[in-house]
Each structure stands twice: as structure tokens, then as C-alpha cells.
Short mmCIF file of C-alpha atoms in Angstrom, two decimals:
data_model
loop_
_atom_site.label_atom_id
_atom_site.label_comp_id
_atom_site.label_asym_id
_atom_site.label_seq_id
_atom_site.Cartn_x
_atom_site.Cartn_y
_atom_site.Cartn_z
CA UNK A 13 -87.47 -37.87 -19.73
CA UNK A 14 -90.08 -37.54 -22.45
CA UNK A 15 -88.94 -37.03 -26.04
CA UNK A 16 -91.18 -34.18 -27.12
CA UNK A 17 -91.83 -30.73 -25.78
CA UNK A 18 -94.60 -28.16 -26.31
CA UNK A 19 -93.53 -24.87 -24.74
CA UNK A 20 -95.63 -22.09 -26.28
CA UNK A 21 -94.29 -19.47 -23.90
CA UNK A 22 -90.84 -19.86 -25.38
CA UNK A 23 -92.05 -18.43 -28.69
CA UNK A 24 -92.17 -14.89 -27.28
CA UNK A 25 -89.48 -12.73 -28.97
CA UNK A 26 -86.66 -11.09 -27.00
CA UNK A 27 -88.08 -7.64 -27.70
CA UNK A 28 -91.08 -8.52 -25.51
CA UNK A 29 -88.86 -9.30 -22.53
CA UNK A 30 -88.02 -6.19 -20.51
CA UNK A 31 -84.81 -5.89 -18.58
CA UNK A 32 -85.17 -6.17 -14.81
CA UNK A 33 -85.74 -2.84 -13.05
CA UNK A 34 -83.60 -3.98 -10.14
CA UNK A 35 -80.57 -6.23 -9.85
CA UNK A 36 -78.22 -7.40 -7.13
CA UNK A 37 -76.03 -4.62 -5.80
CA UNK A 38 -72.61 -6.18 -5.37
CA UNK A 39 -69.26 -4.60 -4.57
CA UNK A 40 -66.72 -4.38 -7.39
CA UNK A 41 -64.62 -7.11 -5.81
CA UNK A 42 -67.56 -9.44 -5.07
CA UNK A 43 -66.03 -12.37 -6.92
CA UNK A 44 -67.83 -15.48 -8.16
CA UNK A 45 -71.56 -15.68 -7.42
CA UNK A 46 -74.12 -18.49 -7.50
CA UNK A 47 -77.69 -18.82 -8.78
CA UNK A 48 -79.91 -21.91 -8.55
CA UNK A 49 -82.82 -22.28 -10.98
CA UNK A 50 -85.28 -25.07 -11.69
CA UNK A 51 -86.81 -25.12 -15.15
CA UNK A 52 -87.68 -28.69 -16.06
CA UNK A 53 -85.10 -31.15 -17.31
CA UNK A 54 -81.70 -30.08 -16.05
CA UNK A 55 -79.98 -31.47 -19.14
CA UNK A 56 -81.51 -28.63 -21.16
CA UNK A 57 -81.21 -25.70 -18.76
CA UNK A 58 -77.59 -26.67 -18.13
CA UNK A 59 -76.86 -26.54 -21.86
CA UNK A 60 -78.34 -23.04 -22.14
CA UNK A 61 -76.31 -21.50 -19.33
CA UNK A 62 -73.02 -23.13 -20.23
CA UNK A 63 -73.11 -20.96 -23.36
CA UNK A 64 -73.64 -17.64 -21.59
CA UNK A 65 -70.65 -15.31 -21.33
CA UNK A 66 -69.69 -14.80 -17.71
CA UNK A 67 -70.93 -18.21 -16.60
CA UNK A 68 -67.96 -20.09 -15.20
CA UNK A 69 -69.59 -23.44 -14.37
CA UNK A 70 -72.98 -25.15 -14.33
CA UNK A 71 -73.83 -28.21 -12.25
CA UNK A 72 -77.04 -30.22 -12.58
CA UNK A 73 -78.61 -31.27 -9.31
CA UNK A 74 -81.53 -31.26 -6.92
CA UNK A 75 -82.99 -28.75 -4.44
CA UNK A 76 -86.08 -28.53 -2.28
CA UNK A 77 -85.93 -31.91 -0.58
CA UNK A 78 -83.88 -33.96 1.87
CA UNK A 79 -80.35 -35.30 1.38
CA UNK A 80 -81.37 -38.95 1.69
CA UNK A 81 -83.68 -38.78 -1.35
CA UNK A 82 -81.51 -36.50 -3.50
CA UNK A 83 -80.94 -39.08 -6.21
CA UNK A 84 -82.38 -39.45 -9.68
CA UNK A 85 -84.41 -42.59 -9.07
CA UNK A 86 -86.14 -41.11 -6.03
CA UNK A 87 -86.62 -37.62 -7.47
CA UNK A 88 -88.26 -39.07 -10.59
CA UNK A 89 -91.15 -40.35 -8.46
CA UNK A 90 -92.18 -36.74 -7.86
CA UNK A 91 -92.64 -37.49 -4.17
CA UNK A 92 -89.43 -36.17 -2.63
CA UNK A 93 -90.06 -32.42 -2.79
CA UNK A 94 -87.00 -31.87 -4.95
CA UNK A 95 -86.86 -30.02 -8.24
CA UNK A 96 -84.35 -30.73 -10.96
CA UNK A 97 -82.17 -27.64 -10.83
CA UNK A 98 -78.91 -26.18 -12.04
CA UNK A 99 -76.34 -24.37 -9.96
CA UNK A 100 -74.81 -21.55 -12.00
CA UNK A 101 -71.46 -20.11 -10.98
CA UNK A 102 -70.97 -16.72 -12.62
CA UNK A 103 -68.69 -13.71 -12.79
CA UNK A 104 -70.76 -10.63 -11.83
CA UNK A 105 -68.33 -8.43 -13.77
CA UNK A 106 -69.52 -10.11 -17.00
CA UNK A 107 -73.13 -11.01 -16.30
CA UNK A 108 -75.62 -10.36 -13.52
CA UNK A 109 -78.30 -12.18 -11.59
CA UNK A 110 -80.91 -10.11 -13.42
CA UNK A 111 -79.46 -11.04 -16.79
CA UNK A 112 -79.51 -14.72 -15.84
CA UNK A 113 -83.15 -14.33 -14.83
CA UNK A 114 -84.02 -12.75 -18.17
CA UNK A 115 -82.55 -15.73 -20.01
CA UNK A 116 -84.26 -18.11 -17.57
CA UNK A 117 -87.70 -16.68 -18.30
CA UNK A 118 -87.27 -16.12 -22.04
CA UNK A 119 -85.20 -19.07 -23.29
CA UNK A 120 -84.39 -21.70 -20.68
CA UNK A 121 -87.98 -22.82 -20.04
CA UNK A 122 -91.65 -21.85 -20.10
CA UNK A 123 -92.53 -20.29 -16.72
CA UNK A 124 -96.29 -20.47 -17.32
CA UNK A 125 -96.47 -24.26 -17.05
CA UNK A 126 -97.31 -25.52 -13.56
CA UNK A 127 -95.33 -28.55 -12.35
CA UNK A 128 -94.33 -29.52 -15.86
CA UNK A 129 -92.33 -28.64 -18.94
CA UNK A 130 -93.95 -29.97 -22.07
CA UNK A 131 -94.47 -33.70 -21.61
CA UNK A 132 -92.23 -33.82 -18.54
CA UNK A 133 -94.77 -33.75 -15.71
CA UNK A 134 -94.42 -33.67 -11.95
CA UNK A 135 -93.32 -31.32 -9.20
CA UNK A 136 -89.71 -32.25 -9.90
CA UNK A 137 -90.06 -30.29 -13.17
CA UNK A 138 -91.51 -27.17 -11.54
CA UNK A 139 -90.37 -23.68 -12.44
CA UNK A 140 -88.50 -22.31 -9.42
CA UNK A 141 -85.91 -19.80 -8.34
CA UNK A 142 -84.10 -21.01 -5.24
CA UNK A 143 -82.85 -17.88 -3.55
CA UNK A 144 -79.88 -17.78 -1.20
CA UNK A 145 -80.48 -14.22 0.00
CA UNK A 146 -83.40 -11.86 0.49
CA UNK A 147 -81.90 -9.65 -2.22
CA UNK A 148 -82.13 -12.48 -4.77
CA UNK A 149 -85.74 -13.09 -3.76
CA UNK A 150 -86.62 -9.42 -4.14
CA UNK A 151 -85.01 -9.14 -7.59
CA UNK A 152 -86.82 -12.28 -8.80
CA UNK A 153 -90.16 -11.15 -7.31
CA UNK A 154 -89.89 -7.74 -8.96
CA UNK A 155 -89.06 -9.25 -12.34
CA UNK A 156 -91.96 -11.71 -12.23
CA UNK A 157 -94.31 -8.84 -11.40
CA UNK A 158 -92.91 -6.87 -14.32
CA UNK A 159 -93.38 -9.77 -16.76
CA UNK A 160 -96.98 -10.29 -15.64
CA UNK A 161 -97.77 -6.56 -15.72
CA UNK A 162 -96.34 -6.27 -19.23
CA UNK A 163 -98.42 -9.21 -20.46
CA UNK A 164 -95.36 -10.92 -21.85
CA UNK A 165 -97.16 -14.26 -21.73
CA UNK A 166 -100.78 -15.16 -22.40
CA UNK A 167 -100.84 -16.84 -18.99
CA UNK A 168 -99.43 -15.81 -15.60
CA UNK A 169 -95.93 -16.79 -14.51
CA UNK A 170 -96.16 -19.68 -12.02
CA UNK A 171 -92.50 -19.76 -10.99
CA UNK A 172 -92.11 -20.39 -7.28
CA UNK A 173 -89.57 -18.58 -5.11
CA UNK A 174 -88.12 -21.02 -2.59
CA UNK A 175 -85.33 -20.61 -0.03
CA UNK A 176 -82.22 -22.57 -0.95
CA UNK A 177 -81.71 -24.90 1.98
CA UNK A 178 -79.23 -27.11 0.15
CA UNK A 179 -78.07 -27.99 -3.34
CA UNK A 180 -77.27 -31.62 -4.12
CA UNK A 181 -75.22 -32.34 -7.26
CA UNK A 182 -76.79 -34.94 -9.52
CA UNK A 183 -75.09 -38.15 -10.55
CA UNK A 184 -72.01 -37.73 -12.72
CA UNK A 185 -73.67 -39.10 -15.85
CA UNK A 186 -76.09 -36.15 -15.82
CA UNK A 187 -73.35 -33.53 -15.90
CA UNK A 188 -72.76 -31.77 -19.24
CA UNK A 189 -75.20 -34.29 -20.69
CA UNK A 190 -76.25 -32.36 -23.80
CA UNK A 191 -72.70 -31.68 -24.94
CA UNK A 192 -71.71 -35.31 -24.44
CA UNK A 193 -74.87 -36.70 -26.09
CA UNK A 194 -75.83 -34.27 -28.88
CA UNK A 195 -77.71 -36.90 -30.88
CA UNK A 196 -79.71 -38.33 -28.00
CA UNK A 197 -83.38 -37.98 -29.05
CA UNK A 198 -84.46 -35.88 -26.07
CA UNK A 199 -81.53 -33.52 -26.53
CA UNK A 200 -82.30 -33.11 -30.23
CA UNK A 201 -86.00 -32.50 -29.54
CA UNK A 202 -85.77 -30.20 -26.53
CA UNK A 203 -82.28 -28.87 -25.83
CA UNK A 204 -81.31 -28.13 -29.44
CA UNK A 205 -84.30 -25.80 -30.07
CA UNK A 206 -83.49 -23.92 -26.87
CA UNK A 207 -79.92 -23.41 -28.05
CA UNK A 208 -81.22 -22.09 -31.37
CA UNK A 209 -83.43 -19.61 -29.52
CA UNK A 210 -80.51 -18.59 -27.32
CA UNK A 211 -78.33 -17.82 -30.34
CA UNK A 212 -81.16 -15.97 -32.04
CA UNK A 213 -82.18 -13.86 -29.04
CA UNK A 214 -78.97 -13.49 -27.05
CA UNK A 215 -76.18 -13.99 -29.57
CA UNK A 216 -74.50 -10.90 -28.16
CA UNK A 217 -74.37 -12.51 -24.70
CA UNK A 218 -72.76 -15.81 -25.67
CA UNK A 219 -69.26 -17.14 -25.33
CA UNK A 220 -67.63 -16.88 -28.80
CA UNK A 221 -67.43 -20.64 -29.29
CA UNK A 222 -71.20 -20.99 -28.87
CA UNK A 223 -72.11 -18.76 -31.79
CA UNK A 224 -71.23 -21.69 -34.04
CA UNK A 225 -74.43 -23.63 -34.85
CA UNK A 226 -72.51 -26.90 -34.71
CA UNK A 227 -72.03 -26.55 -30.95
#
């Protein structure tokens, strides 16, 4: 992981980000749902979503490649096809897939950077939504079109939509990394500013304990 990050797209204010026109249509008793997003270093995207009300669990991991190379050392070569991703388990009665997408595109990462996030470069850092159903794909496609049509960014969104063949949890030492290592240089340089943006833009959507700047 590099220790600096230049993500100009993340400077766009919340007011510029429209709500999705469509969202997943789920029955009232749908129960826990899952979303899998890739937005660069999973330490940082994990930290963002752990704070969102309605998110029950977040697991860092890998998607887009084979089981035998789903490990950090191999994925870091950029040659395995995997992306660093997070698996988000959420309560659809409290938050929605569309809401998670809005945070993904406005706070969690910069979706205009191709195969990189700041100084983290390689296909393993690509912006991607790994969809489990056609409905997820359609909601994500529609929202990307809306962002581009609205000119939210100065550059087009390059997020890929990829079928979720499998999710592989990352090694245990990667899980909840930011919370366990708040003073690690990369976390201070990259994750902490994202958390500040999250509080500033989506303070009304956070778990109460995450509205404290010390968290």
C-alpha cells in the first residue's frame, strides 16, 4: 500500500450526487442482503461502510479471480484478475443497495481513476461493482449513467460491472484493519480523510457511535 492518495473526484460535495432513480425491489421480509464493491485498498472502503447505519458486517477480500491465487501476496502482483473488495452485509430495512452505491461513488473512492486509487496502481485496485443478480447490475448501470449525464465528475466513471463468481475473504490481519491500526501511516493519510468526508456528507446515515470524530 502506498502512503499518499490524490483522489480529486472525492472533493465533489454531496449535493452534486443525485439519489438513484431505481433501487432493488425487495419484499418486506427479505432479510439480510449482500453487496460486493471494489474501490482500491480494502482497508479504507471497509472502514467507511462499517460506520453506515444498517450495515451489519463488512469483510475485506478478493473477487474476480481464481481460488488458488486469492491471497494477498499473489493479488498484489496485479496478475491474478482479482480486485481488492469488501463484502457488505446489510439490513434492507435500514439502508438500501442504492444508498450503498451513492456512498460508494461519493465517499468510498474515486470512480474516475482507471485501475488505480491515488498512488495504489494495478488492476487489483480497480473500481468495480460485483453483482450477484441482474437487478443489482441494472441498478448500478442506471446510477452510473445518471452520474455521467449529470456531469458529477470532470471525467467519466470507469467503474466496471462484473458478475460475482465468488468472494474470498482476505487474511485475518486485514479485517477491521483501520479500527485496529488508527495511527498506521496509510490509514491516517487515506482512510481518515474518507471518514471525515463520510461524517460531513452522510452524518445522518451513520451509526451513532461513528459521529464522534475520535472514532
